[in-house]
C-alpha positions as YAML, in Angstrom:
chain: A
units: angstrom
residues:
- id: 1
  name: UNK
  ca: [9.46, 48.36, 13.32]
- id: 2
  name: UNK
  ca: [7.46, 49.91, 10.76]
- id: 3
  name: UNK
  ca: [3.84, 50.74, 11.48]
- id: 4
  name: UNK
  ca: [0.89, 48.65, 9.62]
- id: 5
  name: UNK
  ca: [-1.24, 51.57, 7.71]
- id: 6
  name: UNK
  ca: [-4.86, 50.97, 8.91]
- id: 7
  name: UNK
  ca: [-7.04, 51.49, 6.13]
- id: 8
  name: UNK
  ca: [-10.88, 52.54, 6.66]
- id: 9
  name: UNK
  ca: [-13.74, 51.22, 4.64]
- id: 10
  name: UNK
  ca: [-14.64, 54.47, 3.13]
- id: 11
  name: UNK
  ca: [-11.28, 54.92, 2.02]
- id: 12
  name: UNK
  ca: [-10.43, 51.87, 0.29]
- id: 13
  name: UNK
  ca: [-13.89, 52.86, -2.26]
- id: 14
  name: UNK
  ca: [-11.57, 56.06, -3.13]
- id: 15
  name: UNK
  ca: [-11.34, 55.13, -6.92]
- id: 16
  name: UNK
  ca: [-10.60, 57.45, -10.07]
- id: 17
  name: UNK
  ca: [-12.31, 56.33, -12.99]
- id: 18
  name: UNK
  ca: [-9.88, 55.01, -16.33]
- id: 19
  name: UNK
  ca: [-10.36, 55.64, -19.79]
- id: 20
  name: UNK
  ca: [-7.96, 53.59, -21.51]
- id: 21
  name: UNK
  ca: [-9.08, 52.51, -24.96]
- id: 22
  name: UNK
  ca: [-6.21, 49.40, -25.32]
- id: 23
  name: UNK
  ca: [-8.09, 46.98, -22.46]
- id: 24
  name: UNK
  ca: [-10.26, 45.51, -24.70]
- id: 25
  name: UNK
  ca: [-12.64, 42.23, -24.92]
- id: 26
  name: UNK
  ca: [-9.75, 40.61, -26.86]
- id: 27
  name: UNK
  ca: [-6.76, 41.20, -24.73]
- id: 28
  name: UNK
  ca: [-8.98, 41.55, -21.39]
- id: 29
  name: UNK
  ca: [-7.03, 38.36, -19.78]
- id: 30
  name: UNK
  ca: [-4.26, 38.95, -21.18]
- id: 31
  name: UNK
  ca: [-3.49, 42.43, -19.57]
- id: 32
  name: UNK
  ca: [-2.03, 42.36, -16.13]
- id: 33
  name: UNK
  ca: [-1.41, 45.79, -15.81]
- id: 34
  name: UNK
  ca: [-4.43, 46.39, -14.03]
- id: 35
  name: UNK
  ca: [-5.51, 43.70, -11.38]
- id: 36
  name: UNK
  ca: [-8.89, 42.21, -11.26]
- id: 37
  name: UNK
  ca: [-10.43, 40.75, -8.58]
- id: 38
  name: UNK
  ca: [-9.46, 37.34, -9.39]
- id: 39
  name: UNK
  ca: [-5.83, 38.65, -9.21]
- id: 40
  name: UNK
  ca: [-6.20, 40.36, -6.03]
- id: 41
  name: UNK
  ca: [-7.35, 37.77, -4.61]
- id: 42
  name: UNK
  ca: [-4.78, 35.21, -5.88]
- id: 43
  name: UNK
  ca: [-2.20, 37.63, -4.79]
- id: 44
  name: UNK
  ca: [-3.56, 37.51, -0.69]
- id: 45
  name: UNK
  ca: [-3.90, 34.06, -0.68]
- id: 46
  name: UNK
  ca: [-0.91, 32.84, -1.59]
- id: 47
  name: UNK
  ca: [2.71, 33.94, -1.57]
- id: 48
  name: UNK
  ca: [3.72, 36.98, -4.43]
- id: 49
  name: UNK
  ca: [5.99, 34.25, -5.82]
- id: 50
  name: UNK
  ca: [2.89, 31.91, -6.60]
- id: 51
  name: UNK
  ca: [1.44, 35.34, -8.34]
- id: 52
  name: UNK
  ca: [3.94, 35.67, -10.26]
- id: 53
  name: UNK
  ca: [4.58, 32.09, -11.87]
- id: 54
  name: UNK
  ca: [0.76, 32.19, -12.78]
- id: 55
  name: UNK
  ca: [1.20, 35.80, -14.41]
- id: 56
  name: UNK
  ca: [4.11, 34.04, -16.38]
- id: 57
  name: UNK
  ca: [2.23, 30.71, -16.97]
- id: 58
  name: UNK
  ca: [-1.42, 31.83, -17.94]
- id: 59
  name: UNK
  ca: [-3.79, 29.02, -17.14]
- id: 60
  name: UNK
  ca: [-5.19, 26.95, -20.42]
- id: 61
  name: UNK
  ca: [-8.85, 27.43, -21.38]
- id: 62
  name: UNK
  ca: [-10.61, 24.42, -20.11]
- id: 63
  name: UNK
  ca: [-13.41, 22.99, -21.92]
- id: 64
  name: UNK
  ca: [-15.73, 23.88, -18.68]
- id: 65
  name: UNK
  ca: [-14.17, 27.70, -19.39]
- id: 66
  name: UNK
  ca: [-14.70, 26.95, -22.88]
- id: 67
  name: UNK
  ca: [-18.51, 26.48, -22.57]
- id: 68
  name: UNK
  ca: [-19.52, 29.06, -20.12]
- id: 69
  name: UNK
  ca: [-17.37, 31.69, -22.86]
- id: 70
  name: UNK
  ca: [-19.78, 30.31, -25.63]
- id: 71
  name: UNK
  ca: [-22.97, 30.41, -22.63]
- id: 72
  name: UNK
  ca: [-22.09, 33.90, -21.95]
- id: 73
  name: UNK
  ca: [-22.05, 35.09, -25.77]
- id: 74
  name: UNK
  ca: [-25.28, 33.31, -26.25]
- id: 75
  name: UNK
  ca: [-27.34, 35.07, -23.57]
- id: 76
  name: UNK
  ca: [-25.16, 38.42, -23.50]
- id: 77
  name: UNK
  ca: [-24.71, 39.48, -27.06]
- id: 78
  name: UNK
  ca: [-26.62, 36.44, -28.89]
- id: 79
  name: UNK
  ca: [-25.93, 39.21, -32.26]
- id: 80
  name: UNK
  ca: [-22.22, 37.97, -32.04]
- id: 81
  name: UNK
  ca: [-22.62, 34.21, -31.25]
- id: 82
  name: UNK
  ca: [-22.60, 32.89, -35.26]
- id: 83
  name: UNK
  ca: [-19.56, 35.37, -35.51]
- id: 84
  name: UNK
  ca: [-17.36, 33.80, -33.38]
- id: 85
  name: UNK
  ca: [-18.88, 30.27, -32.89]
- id: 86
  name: UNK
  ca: [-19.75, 27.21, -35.03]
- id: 87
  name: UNK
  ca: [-21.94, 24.72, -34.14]
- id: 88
  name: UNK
  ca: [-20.62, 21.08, -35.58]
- id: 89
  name: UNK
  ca: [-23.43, 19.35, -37.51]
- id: 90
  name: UNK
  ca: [-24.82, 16.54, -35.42]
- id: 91
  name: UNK
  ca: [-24.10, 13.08, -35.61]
- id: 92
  name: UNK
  ca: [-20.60, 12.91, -37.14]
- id: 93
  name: UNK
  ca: [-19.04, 9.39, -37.31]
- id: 94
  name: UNK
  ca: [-15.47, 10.48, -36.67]
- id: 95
  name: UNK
  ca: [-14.19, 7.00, -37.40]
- id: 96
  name: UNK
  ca: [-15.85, 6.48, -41.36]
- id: 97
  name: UNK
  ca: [-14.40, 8.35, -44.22]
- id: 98
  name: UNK
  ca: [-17.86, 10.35, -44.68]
- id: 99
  name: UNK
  ca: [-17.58, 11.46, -41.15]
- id: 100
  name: UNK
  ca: [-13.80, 12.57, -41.55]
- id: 101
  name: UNK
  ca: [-14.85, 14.50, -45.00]
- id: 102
  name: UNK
  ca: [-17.78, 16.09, -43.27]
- id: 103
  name: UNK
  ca: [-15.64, 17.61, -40.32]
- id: 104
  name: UNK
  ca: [-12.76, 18.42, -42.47]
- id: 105
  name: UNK
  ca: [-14.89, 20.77, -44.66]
- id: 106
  name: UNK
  ca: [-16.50, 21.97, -41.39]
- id: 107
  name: UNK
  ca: [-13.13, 22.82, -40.00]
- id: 108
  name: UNK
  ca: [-12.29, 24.21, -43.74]
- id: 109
  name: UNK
  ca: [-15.02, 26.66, -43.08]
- id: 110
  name: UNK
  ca: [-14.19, 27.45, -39.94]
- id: 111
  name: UNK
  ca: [-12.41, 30.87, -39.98]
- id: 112
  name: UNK
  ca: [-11.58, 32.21, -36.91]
- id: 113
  name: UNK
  ca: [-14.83, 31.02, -35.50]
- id: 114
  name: UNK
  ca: [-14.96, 28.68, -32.49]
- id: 115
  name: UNK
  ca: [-15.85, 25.00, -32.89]
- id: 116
  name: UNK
  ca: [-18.59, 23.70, -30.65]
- id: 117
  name: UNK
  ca: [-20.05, 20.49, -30.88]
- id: 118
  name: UNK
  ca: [-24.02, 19.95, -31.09]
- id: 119
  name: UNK
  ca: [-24.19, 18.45, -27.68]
- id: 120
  name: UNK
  ca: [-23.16, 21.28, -26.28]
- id: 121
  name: UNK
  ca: [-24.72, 24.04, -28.44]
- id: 122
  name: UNK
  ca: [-28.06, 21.84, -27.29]
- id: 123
  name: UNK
  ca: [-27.25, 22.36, -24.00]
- id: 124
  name: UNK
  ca: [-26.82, 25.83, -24.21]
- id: 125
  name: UNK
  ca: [-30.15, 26.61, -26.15]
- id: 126
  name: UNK
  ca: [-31.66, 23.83, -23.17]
- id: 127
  name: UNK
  ca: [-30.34, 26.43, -20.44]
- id: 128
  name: UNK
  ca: [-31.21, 29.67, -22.09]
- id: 129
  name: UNK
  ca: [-34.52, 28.45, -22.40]
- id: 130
  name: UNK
  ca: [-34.52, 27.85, -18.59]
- id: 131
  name: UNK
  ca: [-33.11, 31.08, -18.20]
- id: 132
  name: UNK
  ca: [-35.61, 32.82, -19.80]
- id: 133
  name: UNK
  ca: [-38.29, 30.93, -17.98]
- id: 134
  name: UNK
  ca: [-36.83, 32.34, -14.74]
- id: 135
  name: UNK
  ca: [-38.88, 34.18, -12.57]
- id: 136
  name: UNK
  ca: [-35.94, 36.84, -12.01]
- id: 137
  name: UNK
  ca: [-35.21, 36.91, -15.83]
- id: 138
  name: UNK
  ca: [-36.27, 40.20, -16.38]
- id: 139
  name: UNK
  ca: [-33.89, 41.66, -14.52]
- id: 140
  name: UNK
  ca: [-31.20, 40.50, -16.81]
- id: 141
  name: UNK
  ca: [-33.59, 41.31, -19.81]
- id: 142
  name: UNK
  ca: [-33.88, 45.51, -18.90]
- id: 143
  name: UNK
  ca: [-30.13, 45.97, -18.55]
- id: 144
  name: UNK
  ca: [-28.51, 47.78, -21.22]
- id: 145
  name: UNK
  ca: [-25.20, 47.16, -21.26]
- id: 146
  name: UNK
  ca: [-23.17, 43.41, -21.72]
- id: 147
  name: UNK
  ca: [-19.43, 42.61, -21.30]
- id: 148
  name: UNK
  ca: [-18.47, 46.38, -19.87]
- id: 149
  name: UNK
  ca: [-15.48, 46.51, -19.06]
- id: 150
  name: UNK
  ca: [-14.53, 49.11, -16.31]
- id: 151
  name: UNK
  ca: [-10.84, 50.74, -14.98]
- id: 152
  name: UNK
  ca: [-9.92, 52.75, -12.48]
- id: 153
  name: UNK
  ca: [-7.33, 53.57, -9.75]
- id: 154
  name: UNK
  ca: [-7.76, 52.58, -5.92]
- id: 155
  name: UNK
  ca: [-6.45, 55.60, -4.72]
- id: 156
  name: UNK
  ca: [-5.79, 54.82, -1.16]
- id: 157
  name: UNK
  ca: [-4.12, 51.73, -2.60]
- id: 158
  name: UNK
  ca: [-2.57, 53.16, -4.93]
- id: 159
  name: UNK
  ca: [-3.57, 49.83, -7.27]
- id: 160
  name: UNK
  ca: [-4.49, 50.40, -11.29]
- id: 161
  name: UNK
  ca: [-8.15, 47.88, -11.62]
- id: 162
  name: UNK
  ca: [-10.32, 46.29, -13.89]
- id: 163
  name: UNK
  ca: [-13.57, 44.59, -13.84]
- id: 164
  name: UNK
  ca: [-15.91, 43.06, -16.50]
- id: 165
  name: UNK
  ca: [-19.57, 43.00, -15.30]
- id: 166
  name: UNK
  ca: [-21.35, 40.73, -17.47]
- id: 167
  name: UNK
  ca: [-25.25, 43.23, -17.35]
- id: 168
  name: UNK
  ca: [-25.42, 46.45, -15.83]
- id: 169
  name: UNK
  ca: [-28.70, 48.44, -15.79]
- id: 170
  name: UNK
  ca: [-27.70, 52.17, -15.57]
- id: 171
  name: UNK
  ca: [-31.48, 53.13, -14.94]
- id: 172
  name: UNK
  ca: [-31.98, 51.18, -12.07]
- id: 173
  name: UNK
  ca: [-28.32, 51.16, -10.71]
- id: 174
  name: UNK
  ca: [-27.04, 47.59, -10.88]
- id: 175
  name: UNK
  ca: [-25.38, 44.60, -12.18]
- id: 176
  name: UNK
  ca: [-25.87, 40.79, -12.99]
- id: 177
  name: UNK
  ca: [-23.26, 38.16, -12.65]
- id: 178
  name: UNK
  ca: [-24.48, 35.46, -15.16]
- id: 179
  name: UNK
  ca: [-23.43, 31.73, -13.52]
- id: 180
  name: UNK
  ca: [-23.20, 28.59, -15.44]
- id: 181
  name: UNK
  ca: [-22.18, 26.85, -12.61]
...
């Protein structure tokens, strides 16, 4: 009977760092050569089979994943919201012909922008404003770095990883994990 490999603590933090310029914000979820923790963790919990079916059958965008995306752009890199999201003019009448003209130029317009309705662009600017108002706000404010995305190789594991840490101060040595839930 083969022996289970204790690993130690300190060991398991054995990690190379990665520099591997094709992980990028575009294909981040789409890679799976690297495993994140979200993939780790899928893979302990349930059965290598299960894994595998949701590696082959990536999970749809909900609109829940949908809004904390367009969130997360707004507070992280507000520079690149209007690039890749456009806020539908407020109080369209889907059902009259005016209200089917004005969204069909909207969506003529579009590009390869994001629609996102008023409502929730209003909540958004609501909830930033909150943010800001937060008592532990500057914290997020004096990090220096959004979106960076990290690799390297658990050497005791022998496992190629990736994470995406949504602030990191590099002055003061750590990270924010922005929550919209």
């Amino acid at each position: 009977m083969a022996k289970k490999k204790e690993v130690k603590e300190k060991e398991v933090l054995k990690m190379t760092p990665i520099i591997d310029n094709e992980v990028t914000d575009l294909n981040y979820y789409d890679d799976h050569m690297y495993m994140t923790n979200s993939t780790l963790k899928m893979f302990i919990d349930k059965c290598p089979r299960a894994f595998q079916h949701v590696l082959d059958n990536p999970i749809k965008e909900t609109a829940a994943m949908k809004f904390g995306s367009a969130f997360h752009m707004y507070i992280l890199e507000p520079g690149q919201f209007d690039k890749h999201y456009a806020v539908e003019p407020d109080g369209i009448d889907r059902r009259t012909t005016l209200g089917k003209a004005t969204l069909l130029q909207f969506n003529e317009l579009l590009g390869n922008r994001i629609a996102i309705s008023h409502k929730d662009y209003s909540l958004i600017v609501s909830m930033a404003m909150q943010l800001t108002d937060n008592k532990h706000y500057s914290l997020l404010d004096s990090c220096t770095q959004f979106e960076k995305i990290y690799l390297w190789k658990n050497e005791v594991l022998d496992i190629l990883c990736k994470g995406k840490l949504d602030a990191v101060n590099t002055r003061d040595k750590y990270i924010v994990d922005l929550k919209t839930t």
